Amino acid sequence: MSPISDVPPAASNGRVNDARRGLTTAEARERLARYGPNVLPSEPAPSALAIFVRQLKSPLIYVLLAAAAVALLMGDFTDAAFIGVVLLVNSALGGWQEWRAERQSRSLQELLRIRATVLRDGVTVEIDAEQLVPGDIVSLESGQRVPADLRLLDAHALEVDEALLTGESVPVEKDPGWTGSPELPPSERRDMLFAGTTVVRGRADAEVVATGATTVVGGLALTMSATEGGQPPLVARMERFARVVAVVVLVAAVVIGVVGVVVRGESIGAMFLFGVALAVSAIPEGLPVALTVTLAIAARRMASRGAIVRSLPAVEGLGSCTLIASDKTGTLTCNELTVRELRFPDGTACEVTGAGYVPVGEILPRGPAAGEKAGPALRRLLEVAVACNEADLVRQDGRWSSRGDPTDIALLALAGKGGVDRHAVLLEWPEVGGVPFEPEQRFAASLHARDGGTWLAVKGAPERVLAMCRLSGDEAIRLLHAAEEMGGRGLRVLALACGRRPGVFRKGDPPPELSGLEFAGLAGLIDPLRPGARDAVERCGGAGIRVIMVTGDHPVTALAIARDLGIASRPDEVVAGSALATGRPDRLRDAIRRARVFARVTPGQKLAIVEAAQADGQFVAVTGDGVNDAPALRRGNIGVAMGKGGTDVAREAADLVLSDDNFATIVNGIEEGRIAYQNIRNVVYLLIAAGVAEVLTVGLAVVAGLPLPLLPVQLLWLNLVTNGIQDVGLAFERGHGDELDAPPRRPGEPLIDRLMIERGLTAGLWMSALGIGWFAALVQAGVPLAHARNELLLLMVLMQNVDAFNARSETRSIFRIPAGNNPLLVVGVLAALLLHVAAMYFPPLQSVLSVAPLTAREWLVMPLMALSLLALMELHKVSWALRHRRASSSGRG
């Protein structure tokens, strides 16, 4: 059974406290020792050392560690030190980013760190909610957060917002006399209050029945911690890449070593040392640093656009997603009820603009002649809306703040748009009494002194209020049909009415009979879309990403919101949770492919939906803000939580936290993720091309019987001045503006695809062919071997630095990309070249590297030969574009 449907009975937590004197201090102390503090279960914060060590958990890192160990065994301390420095820099960069994100995001216990009013030793006291124990009697009133799981003892007009548990934006009516089955899920337990929910109306006394981990929220937190997280796609791709690199490098080193010993007669020790140097040079040890820097830069860019990254691989993961499973309440919508439509007794109607608990917007009559008809009727409806109202909506320090029932707040915002102020109305017509809302009666009324008599303002369910009004049978039926039509479009419909009675009502008088009232109109409320949400969904569609809505709300309401968002348009695209409860896994996968909206789902069903989508081959990004979203957030490949309105449990489960709670920020994150992945591909291409060039240059020389073209120390130097700052510089490449025009990568797509193989082999073969050809020509011309190696080393340095500019884009000409877009790369290439030139003229390095200055003619020839690589790769880009266009045309044909 899911934790959310398993509420422990009161008997399991001690006696029922009917005496209403509360627990004694001794009893409370004993129970605190027995049950523990009222805090959520959570994983301990990782230490700085643990975060640092976590950066080393990569197969590519393991390969580098093995290479460092071999270098140490051979006594090559320079190589070992170089690899060690790279690993330390990589771990420090990644660890720093994750540590900062952890500090910003980790607030796991805030959900229960509140104050509670309880009875202890017969006296009402206020204590820290962490000190609550089963058996405590807690008093609650409007606006307070429920501190533990409670069973109601008594209540008055109590309504509770349970959106963080169920996804429902409409408050739930509670009743201590409810006698339903205790086996029902919490969302239907009307005699229970659950930790983390909020009282929006009324007051109550209740007994604590569960605290901490035994609460519904605690059960969800345990489920979340037990749920295995999805593997980010970048991690999977890098594992595959590391295995390929390790195998290729090992085979190449062994083959070259065997040929050198068997064919050329070199000593085993010398060739082993050379093989180690070649392996160290060919293994892309710069990739971990470049990968970390690329993701860190993307994380910083995403933070500037409203998204906090809690795990670096999540940056690219968001760009890889093929499906977004989004919560509705608080994610796609504002979680603030808003009046959207008004209907008046004569059939006229108004549309209401604006969203949320802010009285900014307009009330626009429908039809050319509706304005004159709706004027007086609109004023009357707004007066009723503010008179029969218990909420507050005030502007303080330039910001609007509210308190009370969401429906009442929405009515105050509506009245503000129409120029009616509640305080002014109450000042003119003082409130002298009222009938509070009760779930059984489904209406509320307020009584006001007005013009020497009593004026009544009533609001409630349409069928209940219409029965109180002076209406003909046909009029009542017409208005009921109008209410049903509005409800069918997902609106929550409220009826308003007013009337007069002679004489002023006084305290102690019996409430006047509510009949013969004047019907004021119908108000249709809905939780409106977040600004930019529809555009964000549309942009996701353009990027080839499906968006599905997963909510605990009613199917009709969910479909109405989905229509507004452009997610779904037909009822057959909606699947209710009840239909999933008995479905087989294959039917659930079929539902994933067909449906766009999942309504009335439980947290367990939401988790099953995510798992079914993953089993169907999707990379799933899960968004949400409530406790009910936490297990699915943890299970998704990428979890995205809301930072402002979201719960701490949801934020702790997520990989990304949206600081602005804006679904549109996800699209920006997708764009940055795709840019990051492309930059990673660019770096990998640069390293592959360099590795191919170096391995083939040495291998061809050995096979051809030529002297070794480069010494071990020259190979390591080449690696230093070509694969250091250049690959890091590529991490700073900006997008080209078309990242969201392409569909997402296929989930099984390897990092090294056909395009990268073509480019890497083309560049690597050209560099090795040109290099070994030039080296052979120099040797045959009688040039001293040391000078031939000196020229070859410079040529390789020049070609690989030219290739850094080729790597800026796989398909776009380098001449269409402004150099100023990435000044770090330009500066890095120039610095690397200057470093090598300085070594050629600096005596100590001349001796170590066996290099020397060149003549003016050689300085003229070397750069021209290197630039031939630029021309070749530009031709490859043109060729790839033509082939891709031809393939696309054939596919359409």
PDB file of C-alpha atoms in Angstrom, residues 247-349:
ATOM      1  CA  VAL A 247      39.721  -0.306 -25.640  1.00  0.00           C
ATOM      2  CA  VAL A 248      40.997   1.673 -28.630  1.00  0.00           C
ATOM      3  CA  VAL A 249      43.960   3.160 -26.776  1.00  0.00           C
ATOM      4  CA  LEU A 250      44.916  -0.178 -25.246  1.00  0.00           C
ATOM      5  CA  VAL A 251      44.768  -2.003 -28.575  1.00  0.00           C
ATOM      6  CA  ALA A 252      46.714   0.739 -30.363  1.00  0.00           C
ATOM      7  CA  ALA A 253      49.440   0.823 -27.710  1.00  0.00           C
ATOM      8  CA  VAL A 254      49.786  -2.969 -27.709  1.00  0.00           C
ATOM      9  CA  VAL A 255      49.916  -3.214 -31.521  1.00  0.00           C
ATOM     10  CA  ILE A 256      52.508  -0.447 -31.847  1.00  0.00           C
ATOM     11  CA  GLY A 257      54.558  -1.954 -29.041  1.00  0.00           C
ATOM     12  CA  VAL A 258      54.500  -5.434 -30.581  1.00  0.00           C
ATOM     13  CA  VAL A 259      55.435  -4.111 -34.024  1.00  0.00           C
ATOM     14  CA  GLY A 260      58.248  -2.053 -32.562  1.00  0.00           C
ATOM     15  CA  VAL A 261      59.713  -5.020 -30.701  1.00  0.00           C
ATOM     16  CA  VAL A 262      59.132  -7.758 -33.310  1.00  0.00           C
ATOM     17  CA  VAL A 263      59.654  -5.883 -36.581  1.00  0.00           C
ATOM     18  CA  ARG A 264      62.046  -3.094 -35.642  1.00  0.00           C
ATOM     19  CA  GLY A 265      63.949  -4.875 -32.925  1.00  0.00           C
ATOM     20  CA  GLU A 266      63.384  -2.179 -30.293  1.00  0.00           C
ATOM     21  CA  SER A 267      63.838  -3.134 -26.669  1.00  0.00           C
ATOM     22  CA  ILE A 268      60.815  -4.176 -24.702  1.00  0.00           C
ATOM     23  CA  GLY A 269      61.478  -1.555 -22.013  1.00  0.00           C
ATOM     24  CA  ALA A 270      61.821   1.306 -24.489  1.00  0.00           C
ATOM     25  CA  MET A 271      58.659   0.403 -26.403  1.00  0.00           C
ATOM     26  CA  PHE A 272      56.719  -0.095 -23.184  1.00  0.00           C
ATOM     27  CA  LEU A 273      57.731   3.377 -22.037  1.00  0.00           C
ATOM     28  CA  PHE A 274      56.792   4.785 -25.436  1.00  0.00           C
ATOM     29  CA  GLY A 275      53.463   2.941 -25.333  1.00  0.00           C
ATOM     30  CA  VAL A 276      52.669   4.434 -21.951  1.00  0.00           C
ATOM     31  CA  ALA A 277      53.495   7.939 -23.222  1.00  0.00           C
ATOM     32  CA  LEU A 278      51.349   7.374 -26.296  1.00  0.00           C
ATOM     33  CA  ALA A 279      48.466   6.077 -24.177  1.00  0.00           C
ATOM     34  CA  VAL A 280      48.669   9.038 -21.816  1.00  0.00           C
ATOM     35  CA  SER A 281      48.751  11.408 -24.778  1.00  0.00           C
ATOM     36  CA  ALA A 282      45.900   9.702 -26.619  1.00  0.00           C
ATOM     37  CA  ILE A 283      43.603   9.338 -23.589  1.00  0.00           C
ATOM     38  CA  PRO A 284      41.583  12.565 -23.425  1.00  0.00           C
ATOM     39  CA  GLU A 285      42.492  13.475 -19.861  1.00  0.00           C
ATOM     40  CA  GLY A 286      41.312  17.015 -20.588  1.00  0.00           C
ATOM     41  CA  LEU A 287      37.773  15.775 -21.138  1.00  0.00           C
ATOM     42  CA  PRO A 288      36.713  15.573 -17.457  1.00  0.00           C
ATOM     43  CA  VAL A 289      37.813  19.167 -16.841  1.00  0.00           C
ATOM     44  CA  ALA A 290      36.189  20.375 -20.061  1.00  0.00           C
ATOM     45  CA  LEU A 291      33.042  18.423 -19.272  1.00  0.00           C
ATOM     46  CA  THR A 292      32.835  19.868 -15.768  1.00  0.00           C
ATOM     47  CA  VAL A 293      33.530  23.407 -16.960  1.00  0.00           C
ATOM     48  CA  THR A 294      30.952  23.086 -19.746  1.00  0.00           C
ATOM     49  CA  LEU A 295      28.265  21.968 -17.327  1.00  0.00           C
ATOM     50  CA  ALA A 296      29.272  24.552 -14.717  1.00  0.00           C
ATOM     51  CA  ILE A 297      29.027  27.344 -17.297  1.00  0.00           C
ATOM     52  CA  ALA A 298      25.633  26.083 -18.417  1.00  0.00           C
ATOM     53  CA  ALA A 299      24.552  25.865 -14.770  1.00  0.00           C
ATOM     54  CA  ARG A 300      25.576  29.474 -14.222  1.00  0.00           C
ATOM     55  CA  ARG A 301      23.724  30.576 -17.343  1.00  0.00           C
ATOM     56  CA  MET A 302      20.653  28.637 -16.236  1.00  0.00           C
ATOM     57  CA  ALA A 303      20.811  30.219 -12.773  1.00  0.00           C
ATOM     58  CA  SER A 304      20.748  33.651 -14.410  1.00  0.00           C
ATOM     59  CA  ARG A 305      17.568  32.530 -16.202  1.00  0.00           C
ATOM     60  CA  GLY A 306      15.850  31.227 -13.071  1.00  0.00           C
ATOM     61  CA  ALA A 307      17.023  27.612 -12.635  1.00  0.00           C
ATOM     62  CA  ILE A 308      19.308  26.375  -9.839  1.00  0.00           C
ATOM     63  CA  VAL A 309      21.249  23.239 -10.721  1.00  0.00           C
ATOM     64  CA  ARG A 310      21.697  20.756  -7.883  1.00  0.00           C
ATOM     65  CA  SER A 311      23.613  18.159  -9.932  1.00  0.00           C
ATOM     66  CA  LEU A 312      25.846  19.075 -12.878  1.00  0.00           C
ATOM     67  CA  PRO A 313      24.833  16.191 -15.214  1.00  0.00           C
ATOM     68  CA  ALA A 314      21.244  17.430 -14.911  1.00  0.00           C
ATOM     69  CA  VAL A 315      22.174  20.403 -17.107  1.00  0.00           C
ATOM     70  CA  GLU A 316      22.650  18.269 -20.180  1.00  0.00           C
ATOM     71  CA  GLY A 317      19.936  15.875 -19.039  1.00  0.00           C
ATOM     72  CA  LEU A 318      17.243  18.512 -19.356  1.00  0.00           C
ATOM     73  CA  GLY A 319      18.394  19.186 -22.898  1.00  0.00           C
ATOM     74  CA  SER A 320      18.127  15.460 -23.664  1.00  0.00           C
ATOM     75  CA  CYS A 321      14.577  14.921 -22.452  1.00  0.00           C
ATOM     76  CA  THR A 322      11.965  13.701 -24.888  1.00  0.00           C
ATOM     77  CA  LEU A 323       8.984  13.940 -22.527  1.00  0.00           C
ATOM     78  CA  ILE A 324       8.028  16.362 -19.747  1.00  0.00           C
ATOM     79  CA  ALA A 325       5.572  14.979 -17.195  1.00  0.00           C
ATOM     80  CA  SER A 326       4.309  18.121 -15.521  1.00  0.00           C
ATOM     81  CA  ASP A 327       2.199  18.718 -12.469  1.00  0.00           C
ATOM     82  CA  LYS A 328      -0.682  21.153 -12.997  1.00  0.00           C
ATOM     83  CA  THR A 329      -1.287  23.019  -9.768  1.00  0.00           C
ATOM     84  CA  GLY A 330       1.477  25.491  -9.012  1.00  0.00           C
ATOM     85  CA  THR A 331       3.524  24.458 -12.053  1.00  0.00           C
ATOM     86  CA  LEU A 332       1.456  25.095 -15.154  1.00  0.00           C
ATOM     87  CA  THR A 333      -1.065  27.127 -13.173  1.00  0.00           C
ATOM     88  CA  CYS A 334      -0.683  29.842 -10.545  1.00  0.00           C
ATOM     89  CA  ASN A 335      -2.346  27.895  -7.696  1.00  0.00           C
ATOM     90  CA  GLU A 336      -4.453  31.022  -7.121  1.00  0.00           C
ATOM     91  CA  LEU A 337      -8.156  30.791  -7.934  1.00  0.00           C
ATOM     92  CA  THR A 338      -9.281  33.547 -10.285  1.00  0.00           C
ATOM     93  CA  VAL A 339     -12.751  34.581 -11.457  1.00  0.00           C
ATOM     94  CA  ARG A 340     -12.726  34.146 -15.209  1.00  0.00           C
ATOM     95  CA  GLU A 341     -16.383  34.547 -16.191  1.00  0.00           C
ATOM     96  CA  LEU A 342     -19.605  36.129 -14.899  1.00  0.00           C
ATOM     97  CA  ARG A 343     -23.213  35.309 -15.896  1.00  0.00           C
ATOM     98  CA  PHE A 344     -26.122  37.599 -15.007  1.00  0.00           C
ATOM     99  CA  PRO A 345     -29.845  36.839 -14.544  1.00  0.00           C
ATOM    100  CA  ASP A 346     -30.823  38.299 -17.922  1.00  0.00           C
ATOM    101  CA  GLY A 347     -28.391  36.054 -19.806  1.00  0.00           C
ATOM    102  CA  THR A 348     -25.646  38.607 -20.347  1.00  0.00           C
ATOM    103  CA  ALA A 349     -22.063  37.725 -19.438  1.00  0.00           C
TER     104      ALA A 349
END
